[in-house]
Short mmCIF file of C-alpha atoms in Angstrom, two decimals:
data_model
loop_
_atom_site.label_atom_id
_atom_site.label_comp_id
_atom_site.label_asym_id
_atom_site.label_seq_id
_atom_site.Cartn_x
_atom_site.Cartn_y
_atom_site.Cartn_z
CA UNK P 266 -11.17 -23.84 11.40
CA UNK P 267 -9.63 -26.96 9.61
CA UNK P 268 -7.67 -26.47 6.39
CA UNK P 269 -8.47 -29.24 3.76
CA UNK P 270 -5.59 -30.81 2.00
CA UNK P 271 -7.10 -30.51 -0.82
CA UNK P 272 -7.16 -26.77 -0.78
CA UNK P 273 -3.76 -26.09 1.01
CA UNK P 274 -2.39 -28.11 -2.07
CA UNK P 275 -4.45 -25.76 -4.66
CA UNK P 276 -2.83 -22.41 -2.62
CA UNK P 277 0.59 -24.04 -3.17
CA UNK P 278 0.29 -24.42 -6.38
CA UNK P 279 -1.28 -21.38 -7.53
CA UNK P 280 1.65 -19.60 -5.41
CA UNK P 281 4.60 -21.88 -7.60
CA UNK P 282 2.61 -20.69 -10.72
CA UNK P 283 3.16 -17.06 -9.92
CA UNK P 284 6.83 -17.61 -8.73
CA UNK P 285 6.77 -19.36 -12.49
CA UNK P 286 5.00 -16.39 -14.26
CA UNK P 287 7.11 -13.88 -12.62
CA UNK P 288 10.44 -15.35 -13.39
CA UNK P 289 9.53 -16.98 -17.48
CA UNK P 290 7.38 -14.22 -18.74
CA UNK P 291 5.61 -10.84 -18.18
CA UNK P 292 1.72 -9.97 -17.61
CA UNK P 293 1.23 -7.47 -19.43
CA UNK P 294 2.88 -7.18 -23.13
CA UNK P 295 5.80 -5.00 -23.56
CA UNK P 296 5.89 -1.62 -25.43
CA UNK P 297 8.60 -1.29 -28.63
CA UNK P 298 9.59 1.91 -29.28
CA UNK P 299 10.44 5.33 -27.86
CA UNK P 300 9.17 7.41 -27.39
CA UNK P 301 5.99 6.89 -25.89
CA UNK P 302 2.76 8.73 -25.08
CA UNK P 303 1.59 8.92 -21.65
CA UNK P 304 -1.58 10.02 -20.45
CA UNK P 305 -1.80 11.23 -16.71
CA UNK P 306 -3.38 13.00 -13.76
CA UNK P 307 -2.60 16.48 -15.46
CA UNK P 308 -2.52 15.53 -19.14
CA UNK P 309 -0.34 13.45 -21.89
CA UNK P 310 3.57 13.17 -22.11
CA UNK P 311 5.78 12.10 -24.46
CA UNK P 312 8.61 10.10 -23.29
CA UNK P 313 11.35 9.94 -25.56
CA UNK P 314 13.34 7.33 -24.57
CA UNK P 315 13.49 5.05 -21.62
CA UNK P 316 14.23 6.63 -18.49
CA UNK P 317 17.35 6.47 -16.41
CA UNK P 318 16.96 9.47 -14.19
CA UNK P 319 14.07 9.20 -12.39
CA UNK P 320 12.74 11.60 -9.24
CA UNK P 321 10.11 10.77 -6.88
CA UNK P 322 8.17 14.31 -5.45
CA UNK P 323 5.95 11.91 -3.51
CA UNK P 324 7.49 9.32 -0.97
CA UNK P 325 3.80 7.65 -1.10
CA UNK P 326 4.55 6.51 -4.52
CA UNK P 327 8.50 5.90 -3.81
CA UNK P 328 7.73 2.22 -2.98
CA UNK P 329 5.89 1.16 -6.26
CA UNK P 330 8.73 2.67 -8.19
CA UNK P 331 11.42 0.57 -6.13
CA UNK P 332 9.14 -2.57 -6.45
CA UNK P 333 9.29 -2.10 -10.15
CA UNK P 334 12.84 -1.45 -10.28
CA UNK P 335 12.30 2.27 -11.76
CA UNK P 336 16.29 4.26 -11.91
CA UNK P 337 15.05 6.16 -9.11
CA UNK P 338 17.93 8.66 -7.73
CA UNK P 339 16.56 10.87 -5.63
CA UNK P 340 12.51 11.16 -3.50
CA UNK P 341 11.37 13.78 -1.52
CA UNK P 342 11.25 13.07 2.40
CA UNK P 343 8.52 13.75 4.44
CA UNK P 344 8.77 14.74 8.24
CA UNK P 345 11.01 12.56 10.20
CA UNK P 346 8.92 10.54 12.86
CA UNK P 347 7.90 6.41 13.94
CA UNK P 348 6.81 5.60 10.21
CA UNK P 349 10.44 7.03 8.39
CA UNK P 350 14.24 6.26 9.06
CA UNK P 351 16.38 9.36 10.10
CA UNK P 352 15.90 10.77 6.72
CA UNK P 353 12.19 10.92 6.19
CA UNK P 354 12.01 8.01 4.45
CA UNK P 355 9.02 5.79 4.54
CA UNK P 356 10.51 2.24 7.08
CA UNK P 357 9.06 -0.01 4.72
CA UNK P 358 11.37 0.36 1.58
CA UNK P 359 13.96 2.92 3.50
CA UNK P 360 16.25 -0.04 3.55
CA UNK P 361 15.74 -0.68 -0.35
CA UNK P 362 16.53 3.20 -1.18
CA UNK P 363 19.53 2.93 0.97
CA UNK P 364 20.89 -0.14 -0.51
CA UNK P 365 20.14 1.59 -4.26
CA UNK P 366 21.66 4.59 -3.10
CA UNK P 367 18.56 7.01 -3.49
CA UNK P 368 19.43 10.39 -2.24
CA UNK P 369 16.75 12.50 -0.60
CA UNK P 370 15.45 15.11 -2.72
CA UNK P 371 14.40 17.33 -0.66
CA UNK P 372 13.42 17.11 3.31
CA UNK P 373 10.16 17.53 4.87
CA UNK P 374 7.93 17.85 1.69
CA UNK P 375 9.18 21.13 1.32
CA UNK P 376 8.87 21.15 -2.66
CA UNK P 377 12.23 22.66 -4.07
CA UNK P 378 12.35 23.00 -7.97
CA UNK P 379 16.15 24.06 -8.19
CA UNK P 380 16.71 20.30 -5.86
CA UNK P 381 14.56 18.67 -8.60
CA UNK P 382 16.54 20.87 -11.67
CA UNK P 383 19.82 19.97 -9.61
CA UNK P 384 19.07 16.21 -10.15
CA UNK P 385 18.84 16.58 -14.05
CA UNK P 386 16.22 13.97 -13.99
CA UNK P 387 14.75 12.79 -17.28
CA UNK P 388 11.26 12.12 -15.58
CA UNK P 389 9.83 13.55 -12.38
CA UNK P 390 6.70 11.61 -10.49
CA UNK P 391 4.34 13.67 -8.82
CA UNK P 392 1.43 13.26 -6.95
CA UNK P 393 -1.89 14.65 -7.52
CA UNK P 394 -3.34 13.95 -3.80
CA UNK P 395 -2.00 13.57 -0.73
CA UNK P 396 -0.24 15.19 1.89
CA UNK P 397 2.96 14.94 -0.30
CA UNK P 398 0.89 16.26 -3.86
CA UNK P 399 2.88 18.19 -6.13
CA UNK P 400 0.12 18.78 -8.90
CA UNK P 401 0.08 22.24 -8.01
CA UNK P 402 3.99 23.01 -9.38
CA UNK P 403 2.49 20.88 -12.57
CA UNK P 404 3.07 24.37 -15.03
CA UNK P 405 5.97 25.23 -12.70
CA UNK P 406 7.71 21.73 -13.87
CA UNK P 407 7.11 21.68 -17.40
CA UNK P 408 8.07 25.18 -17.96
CA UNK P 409 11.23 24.38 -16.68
CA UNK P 410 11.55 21.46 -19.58
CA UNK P 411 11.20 18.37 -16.82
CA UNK P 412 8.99 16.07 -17.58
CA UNK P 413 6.33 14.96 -15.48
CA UNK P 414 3.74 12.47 -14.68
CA UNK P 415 1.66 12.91 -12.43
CA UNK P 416 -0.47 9.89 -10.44
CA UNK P 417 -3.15 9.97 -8.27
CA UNK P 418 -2.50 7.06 -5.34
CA UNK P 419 -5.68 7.71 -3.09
CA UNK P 420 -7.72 5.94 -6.06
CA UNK P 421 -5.22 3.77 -7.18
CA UNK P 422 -4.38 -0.06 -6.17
CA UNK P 423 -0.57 -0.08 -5.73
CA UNK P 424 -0.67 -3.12 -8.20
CA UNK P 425 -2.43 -0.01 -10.94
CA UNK P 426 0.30 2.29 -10.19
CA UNK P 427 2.77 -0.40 -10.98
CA UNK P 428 1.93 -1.56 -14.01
CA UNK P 429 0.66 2.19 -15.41
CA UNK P 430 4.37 3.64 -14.14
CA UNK P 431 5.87 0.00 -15.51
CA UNK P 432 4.38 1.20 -19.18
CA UNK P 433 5.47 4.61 -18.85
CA UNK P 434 9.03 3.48 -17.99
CA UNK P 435 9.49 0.99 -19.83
CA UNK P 436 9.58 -1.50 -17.43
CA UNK P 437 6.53 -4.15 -17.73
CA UNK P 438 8.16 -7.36 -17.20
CA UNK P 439 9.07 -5.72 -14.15
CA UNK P 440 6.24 -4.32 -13.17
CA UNK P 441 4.86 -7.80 -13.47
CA UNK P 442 7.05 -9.76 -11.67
CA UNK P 443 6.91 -7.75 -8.63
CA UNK P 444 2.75 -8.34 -8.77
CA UNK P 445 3.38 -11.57 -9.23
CA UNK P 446 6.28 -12.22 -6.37
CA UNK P 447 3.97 -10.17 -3.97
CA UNK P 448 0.47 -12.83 -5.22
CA UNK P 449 2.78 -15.20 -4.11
CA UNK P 450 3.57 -14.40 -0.76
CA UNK P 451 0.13 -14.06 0.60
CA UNK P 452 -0.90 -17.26 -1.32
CA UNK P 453 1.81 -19.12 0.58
CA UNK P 454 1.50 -17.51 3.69
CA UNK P 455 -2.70 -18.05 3.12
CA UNK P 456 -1.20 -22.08 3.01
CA UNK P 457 0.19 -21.64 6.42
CA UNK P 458 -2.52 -20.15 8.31
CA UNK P 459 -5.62 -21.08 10.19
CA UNK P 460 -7.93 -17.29 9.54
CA UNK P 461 -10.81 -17.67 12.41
CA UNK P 462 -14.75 -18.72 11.63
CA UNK P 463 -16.66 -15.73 11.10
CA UNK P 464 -16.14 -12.08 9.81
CA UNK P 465 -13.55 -9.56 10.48
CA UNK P 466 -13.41 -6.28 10.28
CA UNK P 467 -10.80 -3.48 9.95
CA UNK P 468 -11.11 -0.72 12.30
CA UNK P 469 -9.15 2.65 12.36
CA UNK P 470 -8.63 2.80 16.50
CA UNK P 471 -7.94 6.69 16.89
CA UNK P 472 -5.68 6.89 14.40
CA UNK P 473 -5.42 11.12 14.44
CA UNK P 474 -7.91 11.25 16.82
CA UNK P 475 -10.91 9.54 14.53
CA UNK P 476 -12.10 6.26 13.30
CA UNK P 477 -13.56 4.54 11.17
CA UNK P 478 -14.32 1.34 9.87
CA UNK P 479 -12.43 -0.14 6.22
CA UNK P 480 -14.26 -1.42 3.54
CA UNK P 481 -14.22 -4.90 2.08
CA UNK P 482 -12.66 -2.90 -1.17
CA UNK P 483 -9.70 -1.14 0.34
CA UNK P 484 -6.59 -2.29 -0.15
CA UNK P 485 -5.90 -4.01 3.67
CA UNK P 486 -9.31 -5.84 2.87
CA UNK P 487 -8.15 -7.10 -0.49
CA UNK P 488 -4.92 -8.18 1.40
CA UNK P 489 -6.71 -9.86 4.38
CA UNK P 490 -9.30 -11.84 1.55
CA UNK P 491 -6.08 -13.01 0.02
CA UNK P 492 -4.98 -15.03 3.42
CA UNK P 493 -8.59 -16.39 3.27
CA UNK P 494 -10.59 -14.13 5.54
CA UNK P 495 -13.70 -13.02 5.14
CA UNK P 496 -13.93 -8.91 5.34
CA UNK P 497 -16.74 -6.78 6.41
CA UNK P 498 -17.12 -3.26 6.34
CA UNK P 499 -19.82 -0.86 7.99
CA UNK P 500 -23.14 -2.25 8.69
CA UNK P 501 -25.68 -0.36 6.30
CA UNK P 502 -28.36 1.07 8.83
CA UNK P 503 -25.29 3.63 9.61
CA UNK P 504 -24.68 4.63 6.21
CA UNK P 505 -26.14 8.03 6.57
CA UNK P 506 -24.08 8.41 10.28
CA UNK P 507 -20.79 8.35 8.49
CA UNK P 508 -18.04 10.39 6.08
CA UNK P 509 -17.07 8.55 3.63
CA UNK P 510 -13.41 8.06 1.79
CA UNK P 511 -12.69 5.72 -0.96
CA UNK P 512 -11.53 3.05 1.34
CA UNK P 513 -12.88 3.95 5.45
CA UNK P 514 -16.08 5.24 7.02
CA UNK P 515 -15.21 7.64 9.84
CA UNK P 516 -17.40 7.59 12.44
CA UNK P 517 -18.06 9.03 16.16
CA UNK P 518 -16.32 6.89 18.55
CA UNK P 519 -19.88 6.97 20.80
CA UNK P 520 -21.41 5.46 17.45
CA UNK P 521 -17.73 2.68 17.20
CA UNK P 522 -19.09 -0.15 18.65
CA UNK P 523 -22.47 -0.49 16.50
CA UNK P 524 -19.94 -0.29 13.81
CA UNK P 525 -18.11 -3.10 14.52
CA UNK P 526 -19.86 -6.38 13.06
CA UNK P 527 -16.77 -8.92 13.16
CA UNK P 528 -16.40 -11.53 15.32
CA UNK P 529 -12.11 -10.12 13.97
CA UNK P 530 -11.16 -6.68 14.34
CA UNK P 531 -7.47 -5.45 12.79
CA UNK P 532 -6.59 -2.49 13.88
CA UNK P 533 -5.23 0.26 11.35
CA UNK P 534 -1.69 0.98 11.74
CA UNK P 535 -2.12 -0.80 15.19
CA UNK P 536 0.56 -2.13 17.71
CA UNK P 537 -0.07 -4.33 20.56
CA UNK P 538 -0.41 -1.46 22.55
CA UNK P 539 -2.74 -0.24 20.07
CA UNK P 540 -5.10 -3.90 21.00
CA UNK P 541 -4.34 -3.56 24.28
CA UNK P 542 -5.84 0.35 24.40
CA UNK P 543 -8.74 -1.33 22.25
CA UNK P 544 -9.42 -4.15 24.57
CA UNK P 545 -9.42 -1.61 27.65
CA UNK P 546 -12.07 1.17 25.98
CA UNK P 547 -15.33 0.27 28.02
CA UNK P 548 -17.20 2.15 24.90
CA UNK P 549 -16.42 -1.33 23.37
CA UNK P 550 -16.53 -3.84 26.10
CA UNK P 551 -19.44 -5.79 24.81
CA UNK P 552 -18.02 -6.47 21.42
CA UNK P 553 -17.99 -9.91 20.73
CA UNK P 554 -14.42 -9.53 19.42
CA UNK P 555 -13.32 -7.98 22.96
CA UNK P 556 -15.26 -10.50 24.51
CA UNK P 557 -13.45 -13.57 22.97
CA UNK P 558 -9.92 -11.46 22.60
CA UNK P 559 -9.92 -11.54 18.95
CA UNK P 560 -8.56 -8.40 18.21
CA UNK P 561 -5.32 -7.90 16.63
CA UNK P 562 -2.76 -5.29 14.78
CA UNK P 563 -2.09 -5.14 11.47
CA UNK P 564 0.59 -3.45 11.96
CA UNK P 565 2.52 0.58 11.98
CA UNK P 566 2.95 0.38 7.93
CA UNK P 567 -0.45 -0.89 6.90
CA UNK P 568 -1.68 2.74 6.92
CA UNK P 569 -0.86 2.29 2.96
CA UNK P 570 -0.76 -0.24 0.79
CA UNK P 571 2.75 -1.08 -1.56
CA UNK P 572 4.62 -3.97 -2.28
CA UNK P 573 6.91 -3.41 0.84
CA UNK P 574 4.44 -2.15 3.43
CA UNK P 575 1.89 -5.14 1.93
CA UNK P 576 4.63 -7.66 2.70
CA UNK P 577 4.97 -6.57 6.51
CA UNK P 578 1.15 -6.46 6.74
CA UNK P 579 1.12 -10.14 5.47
CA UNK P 580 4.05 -11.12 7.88
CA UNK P 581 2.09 -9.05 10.82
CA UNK P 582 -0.99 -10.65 10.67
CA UNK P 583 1.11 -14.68 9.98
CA UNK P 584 2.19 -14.22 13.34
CA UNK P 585 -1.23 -14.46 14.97
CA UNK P 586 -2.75 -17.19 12.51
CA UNK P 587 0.27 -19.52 11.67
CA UNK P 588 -0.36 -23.13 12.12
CA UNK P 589 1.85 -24.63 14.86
#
């Protein structure tokens, strides 16, 4: 599909225009004055003053605060595995924590309130979903005179969790320059590619042993419709076949391939082995995507959405579309 000039020069400079807006002058207009009331997931805080000691409880949400900036000093780790460093930190902003010198909290999502007290932190972050939520040791938190806000990232854009935590932490200029840097990126990188006629679609290729198909609203499709593609979820005569979440329908893998309406698939969290496995499964041999080899990965970190992991799923998916 042919580019015009005309439009390639309108990406460009929409992309210098962020770069601009990032650098001269926030988004969003800064709060004066300490302290500040927040409302959250399990209620209102006051903040005092501006933070310095922060603690993350939920890795998931580790990211946004690094994007932002936010004095974080210590996040919990989750389980060690192909997604985290050594340490149980998540690969995609691992390397940023290291570099600031974030300490892990505590391993494994084990939650450990005397590691949290230990930190003298003058604002905990805790999550009220996930495999990583903390909501539950809310009471357990407060009583112990730490105070705590507590987000909820499953119905959140990473971009809303920035500029929510950017307020509470006094950090909104910050919060909107890292929006801005990251608009910036894919509107460059939508300048340099050539997306395919037709639809794509994201599918979630037994990813934990299910799949499902994303919607043109989740965060990967929002992504993908910023290099210029044009997303499609599940087709509506299956409605009532699937489970829904806020951002995939899962679905039977006999009932996968009269899911699949793109003439592009991404794969989820996929690999090349991941297309390859895809291109092999004779349940979806007729698909015109496996047909004309358009399938392709979006990569191992794109199972969530941040500034970091939203950065390698850009770069992932400018290696198959960049213009020679």
């Amino acid at each position: 599909m042919m580019i015009p000039h005309n439009f390639r020069r309108t990406v460009l400079t929409l992309a210098a225009t962020l770069v601009l807006a990032a650098q001269q002058a926030p988004a969003y207009a800064a709060e004066d004055g300490w302290p500040r009331q927040v409302t959250h997931e399990a209620g209102t805080l006051t903040v005092e003053k501006k933070p310095q000691r922060v603690v993350s409880t939920t890795p998931s949400v580790t990211g946004v605060l690094l994007a932002i900036d936010a004095p974080v000093i210590a996040s919990a780790a989750t389980t060690p595995g192909s997604l985290t460093d050594a340490k149980g930190f998540f690969s995609q902003w691992a390397g940023v924590a290291d570099e600031r010198g974030v300490e892990v909290l505590y391993p494994r999502l084990a939650f450990d309130i005397e590691a949290i007290i230990g930190r003298d932190p003058d604002l905990v972050i805790s999550s009220a979903t996930g495999a990583d939520a903390t909501a539950q040791h809310h009471a357990e938190l407060t009583a112990q005179g730490l105070p705590t806000i507590v987000v909820n990232y499953s119905n959140h854009s990473w971009q809303e969790l920035a500029t929510n935590l950017g307020k509470a932490l006094g950090l909104e200029t910050e919060a909107a320059a890292a929006i801005a840097r990251f608009d910036a990126y894919a509107a460059e990188t939508a300048a340099a590619i050539t997306p395919p006629e037709g639809k794509a679609t994201i599918v979630a290729y037994n990813v934990g042993g299910s799949y499902s198909i994303g919607r043109p609203s989740s965060p990967q499709a929002q992504v993908l419709t910023s290099l210029g593609f044009d997303m499609v979820g599940l087709p509506p005569a299956l409605a009532s076949q699937v489970t829904r979440s806020s951002d995939f329908d899962f679905i039977s893998r006999e009932n996968l391939s009269s899911a699949i309406i793109g003439d592009t698939v991404f794969l989820l969290n996929g690999t090349r082995a991941d297309v390859d496995a895809f291109l092999a499964d004779p349940v979806l041999a007729n698909l015109p995507a496996v047909v004309n080899k358009r399938v392709y990965p979006l990569g191992p970190t794109s199972f969530r959405i941040d500034y970091y992991s939203g950065r390698q799923m850009i770069d992932t998916v400018a290696r198959n579309f960049r213009r020679s």
